[in-house]
Protein backbone atom coordinates (compact mmCIF):
# COMPACT_ATOMS: atom_id res chain seq x y z
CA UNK A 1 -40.70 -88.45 -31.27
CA UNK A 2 -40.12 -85.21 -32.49
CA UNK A 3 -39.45 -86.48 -36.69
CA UNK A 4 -39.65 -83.89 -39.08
CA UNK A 5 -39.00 -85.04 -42.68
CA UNK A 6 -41.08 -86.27 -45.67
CA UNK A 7 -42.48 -89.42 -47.23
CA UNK A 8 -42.46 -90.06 -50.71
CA UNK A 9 -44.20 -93.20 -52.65
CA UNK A 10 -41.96 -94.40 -55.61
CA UNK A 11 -42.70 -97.29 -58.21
CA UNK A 12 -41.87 -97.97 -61.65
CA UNK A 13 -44.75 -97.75 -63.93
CA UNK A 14 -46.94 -95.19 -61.54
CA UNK A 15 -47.53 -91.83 -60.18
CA UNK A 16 -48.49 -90.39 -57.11
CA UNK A 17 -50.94 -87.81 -55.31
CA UNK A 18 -49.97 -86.30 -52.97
CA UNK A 19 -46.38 -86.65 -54.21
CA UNK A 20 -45.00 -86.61 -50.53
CA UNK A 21 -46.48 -85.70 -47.66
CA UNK A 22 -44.47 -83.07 -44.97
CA UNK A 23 -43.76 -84.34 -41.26
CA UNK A 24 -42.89 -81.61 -39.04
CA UNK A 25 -41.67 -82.40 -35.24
CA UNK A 26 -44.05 -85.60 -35.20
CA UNK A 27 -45.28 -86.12 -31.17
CA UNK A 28 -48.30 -88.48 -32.11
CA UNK A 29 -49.36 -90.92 -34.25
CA UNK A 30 -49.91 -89.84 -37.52
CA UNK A 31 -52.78 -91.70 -38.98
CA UNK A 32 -54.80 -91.80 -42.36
CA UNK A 33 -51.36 -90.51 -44.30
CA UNK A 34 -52.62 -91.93 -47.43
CA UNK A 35 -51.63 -92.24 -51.01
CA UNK A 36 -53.43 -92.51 -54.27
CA UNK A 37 -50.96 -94.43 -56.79
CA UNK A 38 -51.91 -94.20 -60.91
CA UNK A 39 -50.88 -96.33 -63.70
CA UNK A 40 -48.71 -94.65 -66.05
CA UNK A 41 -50.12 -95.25 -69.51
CA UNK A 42 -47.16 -95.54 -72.21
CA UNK A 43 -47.20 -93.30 -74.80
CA UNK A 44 -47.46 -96.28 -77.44
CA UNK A 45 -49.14 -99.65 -77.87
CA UNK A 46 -48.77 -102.35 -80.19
CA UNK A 47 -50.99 -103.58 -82.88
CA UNK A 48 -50.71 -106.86 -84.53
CA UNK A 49 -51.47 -109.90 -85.87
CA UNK A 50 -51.14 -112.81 -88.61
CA UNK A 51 -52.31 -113.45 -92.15
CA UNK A 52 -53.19 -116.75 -92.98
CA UNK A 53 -54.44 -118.34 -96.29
CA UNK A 54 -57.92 -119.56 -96.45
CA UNK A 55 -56.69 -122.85 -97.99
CA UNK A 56 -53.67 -123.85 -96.23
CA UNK A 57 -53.84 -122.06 -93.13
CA UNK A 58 -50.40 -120.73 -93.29
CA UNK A 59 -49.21 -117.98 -93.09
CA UNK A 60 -48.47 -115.23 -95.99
CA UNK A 61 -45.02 -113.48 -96.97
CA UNK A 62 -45.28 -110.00 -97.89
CA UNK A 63 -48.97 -108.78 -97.08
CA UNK A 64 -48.85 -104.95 -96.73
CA UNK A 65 -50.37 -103.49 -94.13
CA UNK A 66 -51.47 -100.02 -94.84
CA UNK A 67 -52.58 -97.97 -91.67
CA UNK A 68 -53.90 -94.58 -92.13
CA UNK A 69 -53.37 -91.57 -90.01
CA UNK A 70 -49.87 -91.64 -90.13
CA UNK A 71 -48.72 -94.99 -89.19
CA UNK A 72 -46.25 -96.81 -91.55
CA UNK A 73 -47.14 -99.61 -93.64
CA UNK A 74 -46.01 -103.22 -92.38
CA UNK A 75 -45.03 -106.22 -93.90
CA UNK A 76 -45.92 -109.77 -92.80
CA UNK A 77 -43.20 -112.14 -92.13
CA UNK A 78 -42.42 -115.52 -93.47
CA UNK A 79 -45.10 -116.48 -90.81
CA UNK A 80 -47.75 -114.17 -91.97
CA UNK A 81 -47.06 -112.00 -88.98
CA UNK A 82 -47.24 -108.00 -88.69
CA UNK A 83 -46.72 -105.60 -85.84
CA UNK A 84 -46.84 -101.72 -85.41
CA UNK A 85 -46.84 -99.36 -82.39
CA UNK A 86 -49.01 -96.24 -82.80
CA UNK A 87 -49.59 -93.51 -80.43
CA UNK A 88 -51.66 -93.57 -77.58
CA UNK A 89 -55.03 -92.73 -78.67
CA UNK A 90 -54.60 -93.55 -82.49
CA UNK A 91 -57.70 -94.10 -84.35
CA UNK A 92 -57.42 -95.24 -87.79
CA UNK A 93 -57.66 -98.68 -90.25
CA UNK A 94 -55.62 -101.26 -91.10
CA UNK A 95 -55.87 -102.59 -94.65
CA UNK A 96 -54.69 -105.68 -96.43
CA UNK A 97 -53.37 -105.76 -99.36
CA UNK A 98 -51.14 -108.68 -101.85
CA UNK A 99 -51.63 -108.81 -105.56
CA UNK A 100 -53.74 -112.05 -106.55
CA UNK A 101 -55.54 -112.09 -103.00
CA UNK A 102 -58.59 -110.69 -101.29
CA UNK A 103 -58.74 -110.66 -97.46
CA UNK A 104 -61.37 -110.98 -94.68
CA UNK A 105 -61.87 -108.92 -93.18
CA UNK A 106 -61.13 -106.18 -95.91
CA UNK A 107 -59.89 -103.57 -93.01
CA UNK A 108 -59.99 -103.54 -89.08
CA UNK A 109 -60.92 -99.90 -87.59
CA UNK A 110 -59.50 -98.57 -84.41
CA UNK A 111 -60.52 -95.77 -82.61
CA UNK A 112 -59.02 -94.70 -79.17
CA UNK A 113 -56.18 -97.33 -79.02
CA UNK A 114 -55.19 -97.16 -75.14
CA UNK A 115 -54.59 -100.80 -75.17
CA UNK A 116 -52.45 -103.47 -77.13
CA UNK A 117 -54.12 -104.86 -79.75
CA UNK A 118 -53.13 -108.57 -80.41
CA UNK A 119 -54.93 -111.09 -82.66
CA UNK A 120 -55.85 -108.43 -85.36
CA UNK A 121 -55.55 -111.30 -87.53
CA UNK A 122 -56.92 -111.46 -91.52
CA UNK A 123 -57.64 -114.41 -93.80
CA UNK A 124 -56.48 -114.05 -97.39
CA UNK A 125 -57.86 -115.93 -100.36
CA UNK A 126 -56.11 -116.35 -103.49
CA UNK A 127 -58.25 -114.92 -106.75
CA UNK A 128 -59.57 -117.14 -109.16
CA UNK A 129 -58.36 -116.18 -112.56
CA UNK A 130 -61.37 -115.01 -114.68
CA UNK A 131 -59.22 -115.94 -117.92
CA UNK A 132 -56.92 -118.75 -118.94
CA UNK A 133 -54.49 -119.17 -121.74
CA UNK A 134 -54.47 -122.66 -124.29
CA UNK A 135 -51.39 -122.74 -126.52
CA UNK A 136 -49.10 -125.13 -128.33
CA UNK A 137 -47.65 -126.00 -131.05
CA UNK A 138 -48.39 -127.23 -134.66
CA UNK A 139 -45.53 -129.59 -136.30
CA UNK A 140 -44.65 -131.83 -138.67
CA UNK A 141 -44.79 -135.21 -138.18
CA UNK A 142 -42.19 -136.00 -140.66
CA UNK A 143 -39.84 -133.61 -139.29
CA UNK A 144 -41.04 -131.67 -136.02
CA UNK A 145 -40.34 -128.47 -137.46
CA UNK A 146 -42.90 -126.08 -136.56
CA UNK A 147 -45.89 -125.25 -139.47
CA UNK A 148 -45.81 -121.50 -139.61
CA UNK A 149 -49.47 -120.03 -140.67
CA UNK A 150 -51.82 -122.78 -139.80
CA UNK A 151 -55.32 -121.69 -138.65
CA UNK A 152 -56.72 -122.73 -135.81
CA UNK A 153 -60.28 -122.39 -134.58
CA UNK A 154 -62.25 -122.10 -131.94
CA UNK A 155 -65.96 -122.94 -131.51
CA UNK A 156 -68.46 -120.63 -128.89
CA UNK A 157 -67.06 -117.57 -129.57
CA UNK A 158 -63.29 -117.47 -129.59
CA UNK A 159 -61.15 -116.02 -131.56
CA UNK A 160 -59.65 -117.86 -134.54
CA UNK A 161 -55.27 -117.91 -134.26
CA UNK A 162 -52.61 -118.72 -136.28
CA UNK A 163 -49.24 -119.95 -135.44
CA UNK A 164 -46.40 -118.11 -135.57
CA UNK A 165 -43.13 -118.59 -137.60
CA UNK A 166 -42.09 -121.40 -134.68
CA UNK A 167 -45.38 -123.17 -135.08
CA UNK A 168 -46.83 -121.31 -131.78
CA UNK A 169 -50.21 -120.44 -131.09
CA UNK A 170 -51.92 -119.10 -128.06
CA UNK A 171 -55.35 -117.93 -126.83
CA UNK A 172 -57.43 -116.87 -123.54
CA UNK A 173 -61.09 -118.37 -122.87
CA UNK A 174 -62.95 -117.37 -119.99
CA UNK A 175 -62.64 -119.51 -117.04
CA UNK A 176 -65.19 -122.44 -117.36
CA UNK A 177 -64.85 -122.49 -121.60
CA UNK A 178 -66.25 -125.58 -123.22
């Protein structure tokens, strides 16, 4: 009887309205002294994910991650795995991107990240070469030196070569030649 003081809701991770609430000389109950507690959103969130091959299933070193708007570009671990934090509210893409691959999907987009974003994951395929190379060597049979300046042709349109002072000779077809 007679308290006169204040009350005030604290926990980690949450705010409060009212802040407190003022007691003055209390000489009844005091019902329906309620408070409204709010999640505290961080100011950052995470956004990540793995890179896998198509044909192994592993993971892929060294895929840069480009994000626009700002964000710095990642690299994927020995496990194919990347991770950023971005602002609260970040909108942007995320693109792939390893010489001699192509990825699916080619980009993610984001737009209002208020969330973490796990399993952003892409699948990368290695790139067939459109163009191979034949070479060798021309030599003797008596004395495996190399035969500098012998012709060598090639039917369905390649180019004709010569070997070099060493005997060498070398060429690109198009993938599938016959």
């Amino acid at each position: 009887s007679g308290y006169s003081g204040t009350a005030t809701p604290s926990l980690s991770g949450y705010t409060f309205n009212p802040s407190s609430l003022p007691f003055n000389n209390v000489n009844s109950n005091q019902t329906s002294q309620n408070f409204t507690g709010t999640p505290v959103q961080p100011s950052t969130f995470t956004i990540s994910g793995t890179v896998r091959s198509s044909s192994t299933g592993q993971g892929i070193l060294g895929v840069a991650i480009f994000f626009s708007n700002g964000v710095s570009t990642q690299y994927t671990d020995s496990n194919g795995f990347y991770s950023v934090n971005v602002s609260s509210g970040y909108s942007g893409t995320a693109t792939p991107s390893l010489s001699g691959y192509t990825f699916n999907p080619s980009s993610r987009s984001f737009n209002n990240v208020y969330s973490n974003q796990p399993s952003q994951d892409f699948t990368g395929t290695p790139v067939q070469s459109s163009t191979f190379t034949i070479s060798g060597t021309v030599r003797s049979s008596s004395s495996g030196q190399g035969i500098p300046g012998a012709t060598i042709y090639f039917s369905n349109g390649v180019s004709t070569v010569y070997t070099d002072s060493a005997g060498y000779y070398s060429v690109s077809v198009n993938s599938g030649y016959s």
